[in-house]
Short mmCIF file of C-alpha atoms and ligand atoms in Angstrom, two decimals:
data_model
loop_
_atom_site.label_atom_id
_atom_site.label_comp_id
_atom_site.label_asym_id
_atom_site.label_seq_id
_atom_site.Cartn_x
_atom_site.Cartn_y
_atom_site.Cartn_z
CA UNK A 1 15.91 4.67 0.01
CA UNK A 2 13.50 6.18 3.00
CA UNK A 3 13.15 3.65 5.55
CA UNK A 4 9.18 2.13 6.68
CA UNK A 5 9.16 0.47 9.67
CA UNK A 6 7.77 -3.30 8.42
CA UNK A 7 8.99 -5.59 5.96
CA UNK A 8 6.99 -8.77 5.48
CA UNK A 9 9.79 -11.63 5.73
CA UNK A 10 8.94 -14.78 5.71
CA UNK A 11 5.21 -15.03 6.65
CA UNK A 12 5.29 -12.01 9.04
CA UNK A 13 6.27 -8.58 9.42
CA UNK A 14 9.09 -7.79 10.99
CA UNK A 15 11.34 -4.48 11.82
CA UNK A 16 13.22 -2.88 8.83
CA UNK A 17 16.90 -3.53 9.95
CA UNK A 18 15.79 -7.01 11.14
CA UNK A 19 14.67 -8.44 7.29
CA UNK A 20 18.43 -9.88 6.72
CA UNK A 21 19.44 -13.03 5.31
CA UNK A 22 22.25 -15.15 5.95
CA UNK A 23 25.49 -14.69 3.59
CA UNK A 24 25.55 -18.23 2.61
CA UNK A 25 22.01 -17.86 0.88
CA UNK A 26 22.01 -19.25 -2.08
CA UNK A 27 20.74 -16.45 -3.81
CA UNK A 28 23.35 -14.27 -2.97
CA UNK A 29 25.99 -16.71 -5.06
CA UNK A 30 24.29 -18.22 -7.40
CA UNK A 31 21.40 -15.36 -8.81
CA UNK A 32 18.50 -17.41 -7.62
CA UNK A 33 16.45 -14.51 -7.03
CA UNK A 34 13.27 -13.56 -8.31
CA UNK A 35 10.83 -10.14 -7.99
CA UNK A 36 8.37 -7.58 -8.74
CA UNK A 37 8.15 -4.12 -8.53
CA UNK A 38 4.62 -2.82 -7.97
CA UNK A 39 3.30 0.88 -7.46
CA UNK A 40 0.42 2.01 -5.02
CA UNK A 41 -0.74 5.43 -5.68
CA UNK A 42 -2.35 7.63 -4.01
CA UNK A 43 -5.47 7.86 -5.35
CA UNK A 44 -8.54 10.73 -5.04
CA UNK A 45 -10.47 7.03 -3.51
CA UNK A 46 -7.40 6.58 -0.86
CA UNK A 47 -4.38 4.28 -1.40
CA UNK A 48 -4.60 1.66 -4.53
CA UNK A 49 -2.89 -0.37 -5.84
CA UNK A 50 -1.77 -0.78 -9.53
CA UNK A 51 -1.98 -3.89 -11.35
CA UNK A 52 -1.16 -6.28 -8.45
CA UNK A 53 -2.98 -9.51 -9.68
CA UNK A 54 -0.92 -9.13 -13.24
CA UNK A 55 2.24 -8.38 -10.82
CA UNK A 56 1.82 -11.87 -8.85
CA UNK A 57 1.23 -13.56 -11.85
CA UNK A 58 4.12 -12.94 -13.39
CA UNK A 59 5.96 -13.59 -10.16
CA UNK A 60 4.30 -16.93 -10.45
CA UNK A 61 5.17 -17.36 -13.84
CA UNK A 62 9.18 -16.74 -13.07
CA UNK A 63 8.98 -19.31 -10.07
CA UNK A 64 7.30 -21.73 -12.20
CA UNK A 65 9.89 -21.16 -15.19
CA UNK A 66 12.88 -21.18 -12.55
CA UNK A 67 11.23 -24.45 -10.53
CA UNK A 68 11.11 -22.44 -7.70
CA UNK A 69 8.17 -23.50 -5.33
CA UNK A 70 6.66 -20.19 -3.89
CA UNK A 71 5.67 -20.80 0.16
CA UNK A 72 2.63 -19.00 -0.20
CA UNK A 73 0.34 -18.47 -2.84
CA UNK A 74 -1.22 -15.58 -4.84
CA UNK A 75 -4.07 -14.48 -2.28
CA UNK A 76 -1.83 -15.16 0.42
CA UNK A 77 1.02 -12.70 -1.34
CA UNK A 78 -1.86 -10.42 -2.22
CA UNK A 79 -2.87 -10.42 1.46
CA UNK A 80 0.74 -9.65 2.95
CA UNK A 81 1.25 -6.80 0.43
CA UNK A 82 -1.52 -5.20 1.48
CA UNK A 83 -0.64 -5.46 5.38
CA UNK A 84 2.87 -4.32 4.75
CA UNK A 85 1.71 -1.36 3.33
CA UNK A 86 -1.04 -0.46 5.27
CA UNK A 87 1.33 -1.39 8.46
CA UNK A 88 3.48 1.14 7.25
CA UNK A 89 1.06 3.99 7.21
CA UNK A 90 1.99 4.50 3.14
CA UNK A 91 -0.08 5.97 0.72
CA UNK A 92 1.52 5.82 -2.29
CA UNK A 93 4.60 3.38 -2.44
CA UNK A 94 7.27 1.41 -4.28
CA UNK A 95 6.69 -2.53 -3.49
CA UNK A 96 9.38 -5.27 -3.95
CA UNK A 97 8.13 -8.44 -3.16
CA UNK A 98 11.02 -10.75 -3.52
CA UNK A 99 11.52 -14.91 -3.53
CA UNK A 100 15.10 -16.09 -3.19
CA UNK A 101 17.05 -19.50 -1.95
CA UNK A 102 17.90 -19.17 1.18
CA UNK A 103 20.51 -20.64 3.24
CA UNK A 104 20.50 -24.60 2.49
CA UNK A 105 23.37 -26.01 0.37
CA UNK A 106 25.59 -24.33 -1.77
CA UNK A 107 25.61 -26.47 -4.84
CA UNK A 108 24.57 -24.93 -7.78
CA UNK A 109 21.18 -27.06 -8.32
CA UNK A 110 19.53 -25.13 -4.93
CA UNK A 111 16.93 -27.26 -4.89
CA UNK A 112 17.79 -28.12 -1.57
CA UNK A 113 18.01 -24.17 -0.30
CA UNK A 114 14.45 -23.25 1.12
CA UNK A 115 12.56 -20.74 -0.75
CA UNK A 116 11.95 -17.48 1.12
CA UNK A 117 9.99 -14.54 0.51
CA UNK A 118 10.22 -10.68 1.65
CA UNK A 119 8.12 -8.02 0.59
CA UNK A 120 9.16 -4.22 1.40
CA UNK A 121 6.99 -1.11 0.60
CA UNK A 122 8.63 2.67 0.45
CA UNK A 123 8.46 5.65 -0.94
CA UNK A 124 9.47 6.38 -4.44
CA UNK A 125 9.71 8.78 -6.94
CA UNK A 126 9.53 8.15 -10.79
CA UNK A 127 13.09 6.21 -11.37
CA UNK A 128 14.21 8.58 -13.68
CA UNK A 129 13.09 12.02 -11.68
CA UNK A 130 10.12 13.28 -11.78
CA UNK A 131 11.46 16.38 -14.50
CA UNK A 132 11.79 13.19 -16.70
CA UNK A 133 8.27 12.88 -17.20
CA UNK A 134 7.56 16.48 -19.13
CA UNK A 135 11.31 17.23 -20.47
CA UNK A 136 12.52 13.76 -21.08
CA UNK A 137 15.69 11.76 -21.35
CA UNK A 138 18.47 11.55 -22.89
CA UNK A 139 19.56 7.65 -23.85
CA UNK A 140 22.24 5.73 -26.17
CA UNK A 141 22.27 1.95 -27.65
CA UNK A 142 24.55 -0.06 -25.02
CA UNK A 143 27.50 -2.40 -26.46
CA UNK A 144 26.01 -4.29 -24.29
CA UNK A 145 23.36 -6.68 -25.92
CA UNK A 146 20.56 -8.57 -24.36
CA UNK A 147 20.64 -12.32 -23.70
CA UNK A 148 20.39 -14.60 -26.31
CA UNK A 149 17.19 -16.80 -26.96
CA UNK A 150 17.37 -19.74 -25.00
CA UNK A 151 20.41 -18.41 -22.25
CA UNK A 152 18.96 -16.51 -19.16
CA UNK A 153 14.53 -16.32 -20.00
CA UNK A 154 13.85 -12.69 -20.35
CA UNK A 155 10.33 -13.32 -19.63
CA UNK A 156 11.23 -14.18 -16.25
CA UNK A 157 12.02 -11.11 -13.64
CA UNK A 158 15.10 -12.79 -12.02
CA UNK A 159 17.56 -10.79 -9.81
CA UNK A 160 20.66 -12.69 -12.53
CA UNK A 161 19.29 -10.23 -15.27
CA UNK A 162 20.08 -6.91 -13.61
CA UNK A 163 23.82 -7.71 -14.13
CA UNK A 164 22.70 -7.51 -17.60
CA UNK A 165 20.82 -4.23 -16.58
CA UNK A 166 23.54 -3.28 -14.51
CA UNK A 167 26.42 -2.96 -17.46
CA UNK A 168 23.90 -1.25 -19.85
CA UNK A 169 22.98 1.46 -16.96
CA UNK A 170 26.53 1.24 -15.96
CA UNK A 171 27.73 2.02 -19.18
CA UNK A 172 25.22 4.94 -20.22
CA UNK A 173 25.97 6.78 -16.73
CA UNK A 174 29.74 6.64 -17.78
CA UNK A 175 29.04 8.46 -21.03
CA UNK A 176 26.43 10.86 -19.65
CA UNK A 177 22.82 8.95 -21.00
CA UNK A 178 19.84 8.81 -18.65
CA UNK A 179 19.55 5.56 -19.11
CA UNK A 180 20.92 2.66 -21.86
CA UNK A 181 19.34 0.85 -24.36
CA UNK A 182 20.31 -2.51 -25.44
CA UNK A 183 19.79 -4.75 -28.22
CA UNK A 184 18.73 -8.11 -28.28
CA UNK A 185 21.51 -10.91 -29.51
CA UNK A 186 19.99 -10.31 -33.21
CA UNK A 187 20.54 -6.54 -33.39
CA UNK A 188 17.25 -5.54 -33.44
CA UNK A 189 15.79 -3.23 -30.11
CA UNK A 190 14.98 -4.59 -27.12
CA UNK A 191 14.53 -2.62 -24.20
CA UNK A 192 15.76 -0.21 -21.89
CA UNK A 193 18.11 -1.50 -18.45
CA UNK A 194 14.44 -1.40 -16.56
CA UNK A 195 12.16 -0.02 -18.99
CA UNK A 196 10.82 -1.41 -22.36
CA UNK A 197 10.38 1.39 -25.23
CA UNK A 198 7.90 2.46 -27.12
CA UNK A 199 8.63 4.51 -30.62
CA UNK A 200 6.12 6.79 -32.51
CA UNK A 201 6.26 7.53 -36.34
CA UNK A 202 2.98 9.00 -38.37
CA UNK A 203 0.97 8.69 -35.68
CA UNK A 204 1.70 4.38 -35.28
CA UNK A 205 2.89 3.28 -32.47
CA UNK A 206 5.94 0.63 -32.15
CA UNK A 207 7.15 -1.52 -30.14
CA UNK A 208 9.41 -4.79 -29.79
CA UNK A 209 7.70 -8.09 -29.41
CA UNK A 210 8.05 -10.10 -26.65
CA UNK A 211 10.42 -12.80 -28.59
CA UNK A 212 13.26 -9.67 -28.72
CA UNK A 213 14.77 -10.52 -25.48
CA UNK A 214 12.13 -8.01 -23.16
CA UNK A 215 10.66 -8.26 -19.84
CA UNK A 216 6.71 -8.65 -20.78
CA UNK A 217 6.29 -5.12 -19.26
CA UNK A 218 2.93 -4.82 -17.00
CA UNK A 219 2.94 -0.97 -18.25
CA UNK A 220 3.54 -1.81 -21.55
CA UNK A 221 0.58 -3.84 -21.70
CA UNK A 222 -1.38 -0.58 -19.89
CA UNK A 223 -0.06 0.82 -22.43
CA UNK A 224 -1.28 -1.01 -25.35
CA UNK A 225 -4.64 -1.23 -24.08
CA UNK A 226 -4.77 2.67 -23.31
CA UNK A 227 -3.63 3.28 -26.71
CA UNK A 228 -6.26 1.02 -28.11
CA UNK A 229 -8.69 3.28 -26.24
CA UNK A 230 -7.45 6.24 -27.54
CA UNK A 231 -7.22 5.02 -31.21
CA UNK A 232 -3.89 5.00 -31.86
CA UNK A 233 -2.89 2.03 -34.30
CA UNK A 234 -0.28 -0.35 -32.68
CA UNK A 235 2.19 -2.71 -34.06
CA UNK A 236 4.42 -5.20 -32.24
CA UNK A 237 7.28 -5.87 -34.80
CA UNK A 238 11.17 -6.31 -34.55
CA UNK A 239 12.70 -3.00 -34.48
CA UNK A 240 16.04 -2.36 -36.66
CA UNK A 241 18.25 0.11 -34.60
CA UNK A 242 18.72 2.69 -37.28
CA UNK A 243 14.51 3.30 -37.03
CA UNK A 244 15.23 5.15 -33.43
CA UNK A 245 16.84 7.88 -35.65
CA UNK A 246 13.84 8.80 -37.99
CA UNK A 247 10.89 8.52 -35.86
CA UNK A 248 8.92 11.43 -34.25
CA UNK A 249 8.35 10.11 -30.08
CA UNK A 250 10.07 7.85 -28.10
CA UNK A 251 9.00 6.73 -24.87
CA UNK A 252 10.37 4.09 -22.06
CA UNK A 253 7.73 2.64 -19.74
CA UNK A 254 7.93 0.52 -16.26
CA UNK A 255 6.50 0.64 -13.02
CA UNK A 256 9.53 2.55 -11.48
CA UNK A 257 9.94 4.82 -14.37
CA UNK A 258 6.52 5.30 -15.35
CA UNK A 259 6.43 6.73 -18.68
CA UNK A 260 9.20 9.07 -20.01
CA UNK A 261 9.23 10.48 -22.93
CA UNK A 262 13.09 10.17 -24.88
CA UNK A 263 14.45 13.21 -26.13
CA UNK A 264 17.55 12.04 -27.58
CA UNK A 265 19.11 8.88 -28.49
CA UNK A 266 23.15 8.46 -29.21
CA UNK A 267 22.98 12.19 -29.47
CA UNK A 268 20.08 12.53 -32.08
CA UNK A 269 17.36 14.22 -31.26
CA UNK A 270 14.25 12.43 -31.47
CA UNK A 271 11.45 14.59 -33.68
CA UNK A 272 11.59 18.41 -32.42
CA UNK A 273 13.77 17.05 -29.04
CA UNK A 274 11.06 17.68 -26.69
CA UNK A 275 7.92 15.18 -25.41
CA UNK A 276 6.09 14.45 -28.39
CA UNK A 277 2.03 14.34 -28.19
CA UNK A 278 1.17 10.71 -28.81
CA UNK A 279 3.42 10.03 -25.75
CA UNK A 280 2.04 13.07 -23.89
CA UNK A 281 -1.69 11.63 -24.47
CA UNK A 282 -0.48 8.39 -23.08
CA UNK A 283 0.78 10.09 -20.18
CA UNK A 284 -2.30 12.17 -19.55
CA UNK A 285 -4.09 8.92 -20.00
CA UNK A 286 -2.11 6.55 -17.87
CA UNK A 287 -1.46 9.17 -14.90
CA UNK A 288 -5.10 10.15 -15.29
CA UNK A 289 -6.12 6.98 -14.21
CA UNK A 290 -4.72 8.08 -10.53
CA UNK A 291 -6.42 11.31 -10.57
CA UNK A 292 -9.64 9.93 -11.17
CA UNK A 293 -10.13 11.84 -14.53
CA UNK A 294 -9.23 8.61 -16.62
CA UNK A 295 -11.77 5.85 -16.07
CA UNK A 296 -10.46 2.48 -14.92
CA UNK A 297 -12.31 0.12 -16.92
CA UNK A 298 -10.15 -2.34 -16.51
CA UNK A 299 -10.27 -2.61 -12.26
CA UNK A 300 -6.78 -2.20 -12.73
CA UNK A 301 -6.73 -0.62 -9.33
CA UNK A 302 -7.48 -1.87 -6.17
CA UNK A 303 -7.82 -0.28 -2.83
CA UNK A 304 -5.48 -1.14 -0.49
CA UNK A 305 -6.63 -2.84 2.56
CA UNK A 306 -6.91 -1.14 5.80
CA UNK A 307 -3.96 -2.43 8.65
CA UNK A 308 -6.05 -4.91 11.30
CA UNK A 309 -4.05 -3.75 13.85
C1 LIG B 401 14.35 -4.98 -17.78
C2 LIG B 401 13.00 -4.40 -17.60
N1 LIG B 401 12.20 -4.27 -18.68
C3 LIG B 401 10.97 -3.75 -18.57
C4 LIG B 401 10.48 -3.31 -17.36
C5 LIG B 401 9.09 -2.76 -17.26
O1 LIG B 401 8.25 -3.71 -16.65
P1 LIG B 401 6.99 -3.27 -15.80
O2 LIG B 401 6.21 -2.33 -16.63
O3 LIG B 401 6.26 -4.54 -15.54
O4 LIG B 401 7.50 -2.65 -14.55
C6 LIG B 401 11.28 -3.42 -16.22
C7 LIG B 401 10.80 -2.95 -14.93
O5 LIG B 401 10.42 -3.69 -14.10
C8 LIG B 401 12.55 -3.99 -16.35
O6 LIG B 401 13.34 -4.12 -15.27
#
């Protein structure tokens, strides 16, 4: 991680090394964490961001299914990721807002624990290297399974799921995998440790609903709408596991990871083993739109804001 000098903490920005929280927060014991990752690029228009009203939201929407009162709300958030990045003199970034119980009590209802929020902005590379992108990525089905329906909410982006994330990643590093795929609690595909996946076969393009234990991925939903533009038929349906070994492209997608293309999975190689080209015309669309030579309809970018200091 490349140090900035600013994180936002708590209604103001403060130095790096001085963002800290006591070791007694509850959100260090208990899980009672919640975040978003959100990407600025660097744009041919100057430093934008990507998708940072549908990033809020859903930060809303995990508070709201965790009853976790946020301090400030979404145009004040909106307003303090735009100074800590502009404070920090970045043009293109990696921002992790984050809302945890603080230090309070230390039973396990935290209701009592305030709510605090940080936001940090750095630099970052696409999570899986940026070779990823054109070669692609080698990946295996985890032991691990997702959460069952109706245990930890998958729709909520809660610090307590990356332990699930962790043993899946965990796991696929130990037997040499770029990254690991689970399956949700029914067998059927569900997502990557920090991506959700996309699968190509005649020229249709797959992917798991929202019920099969996924994060409701902001680039997924890009995604669909880019591949709407472009023609390509979509379905949303469960996924048996055995269908990753006969179609032509898969792809993972998230904000860190942007989109990779897969080239093998459990060993098999995926079509040919190289990037297919429905995922290479979603890349060329979706990294287009930073470029300038893919229109954003959408105002899915925003400028960021100018530091008033
Ligand atoms: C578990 C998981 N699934 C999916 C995604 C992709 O979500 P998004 O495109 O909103 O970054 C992420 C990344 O944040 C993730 O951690």
């Amino acid at each position: 991680m490349k140090p900035t000098k600013y994180i936002w903490h708590k209604g103001r920005l403060v130095r790096w090394e001085e963002a800290t929280v006591h070791v007694l927060a509850h959100g260090l014991h208990y899980g009672s964490s919640i975040f978003e990752g959100i990407r600025v690029y660097d744009t041919p228009q100057g430093p934008a961001w990507f998708c940072l009203d549908a990033h809020l939201r859903r930060l809303g929407d995990t508070a709201r299914i965790y009853r976790m009162p946020l301090p400030h709300d979404r145009e004040a958030m909106a307003n303090a990721c735009h100074e800590v990045v502009a404070a920090n003199g970045l043009r293109s970034a990696y921002v992790r807002p984050i809302a945890y119980r603080g230090l309070g009590t230390l039973k396990v209802n935290g209701e009592a624990s305030p709510v605090e929020v940080a936001i940090a902005a750095f630099e970052w590379g696409s999570y899986l290297g940026e070779e990823a992108l054109r070669a692609g990525v080698d990946i295996g089905v985890s032991s691990w399974q997702r959460v069952a329906p109706n245990t930890l909410p998958t729709m909520a982006k809660a610090g307590a799921n990356y332990l699930s994330s962790q043993l899946i990643t965990m796991e696929a590093a130990r037997h040499g995998y770029a990254e690991g795929l689970a399956l949700d609690s029914f067998g059927h595909v569900s997502e990557g440790a920090g991506q959700n996946i996309f699968l190509v076969r005649d020229g249709v393009l797959y992917t798991p609903p929202v019920a099969a234990a996924i994060l409701p991925g902001i680039t997924r939903q890009v995604v669909l709408e880019l591949a709407g533009d472009l023609g390509i038929p979509v379905r949303e349906m469960a996924i048996p596991r055995e269908m990753l070994y006969t179609v032509d492209e898969i792809f993972l997608t998230g904000t860190a990871s942007e989109i990779v293309p897969v080239r093998s999975v459990d060993g098999l190689e995926v079509g040919p083993g190289h990037r297919g080209p429905v995922t290479e015309r979603l890349q060329q669309a979706f990294f287009g739109l930073f470029d300038g030579t893919t229109p954003d309809t959408r105002g899915w970018l925003v400028p960021v804001r100018p530091s008033r200091s």
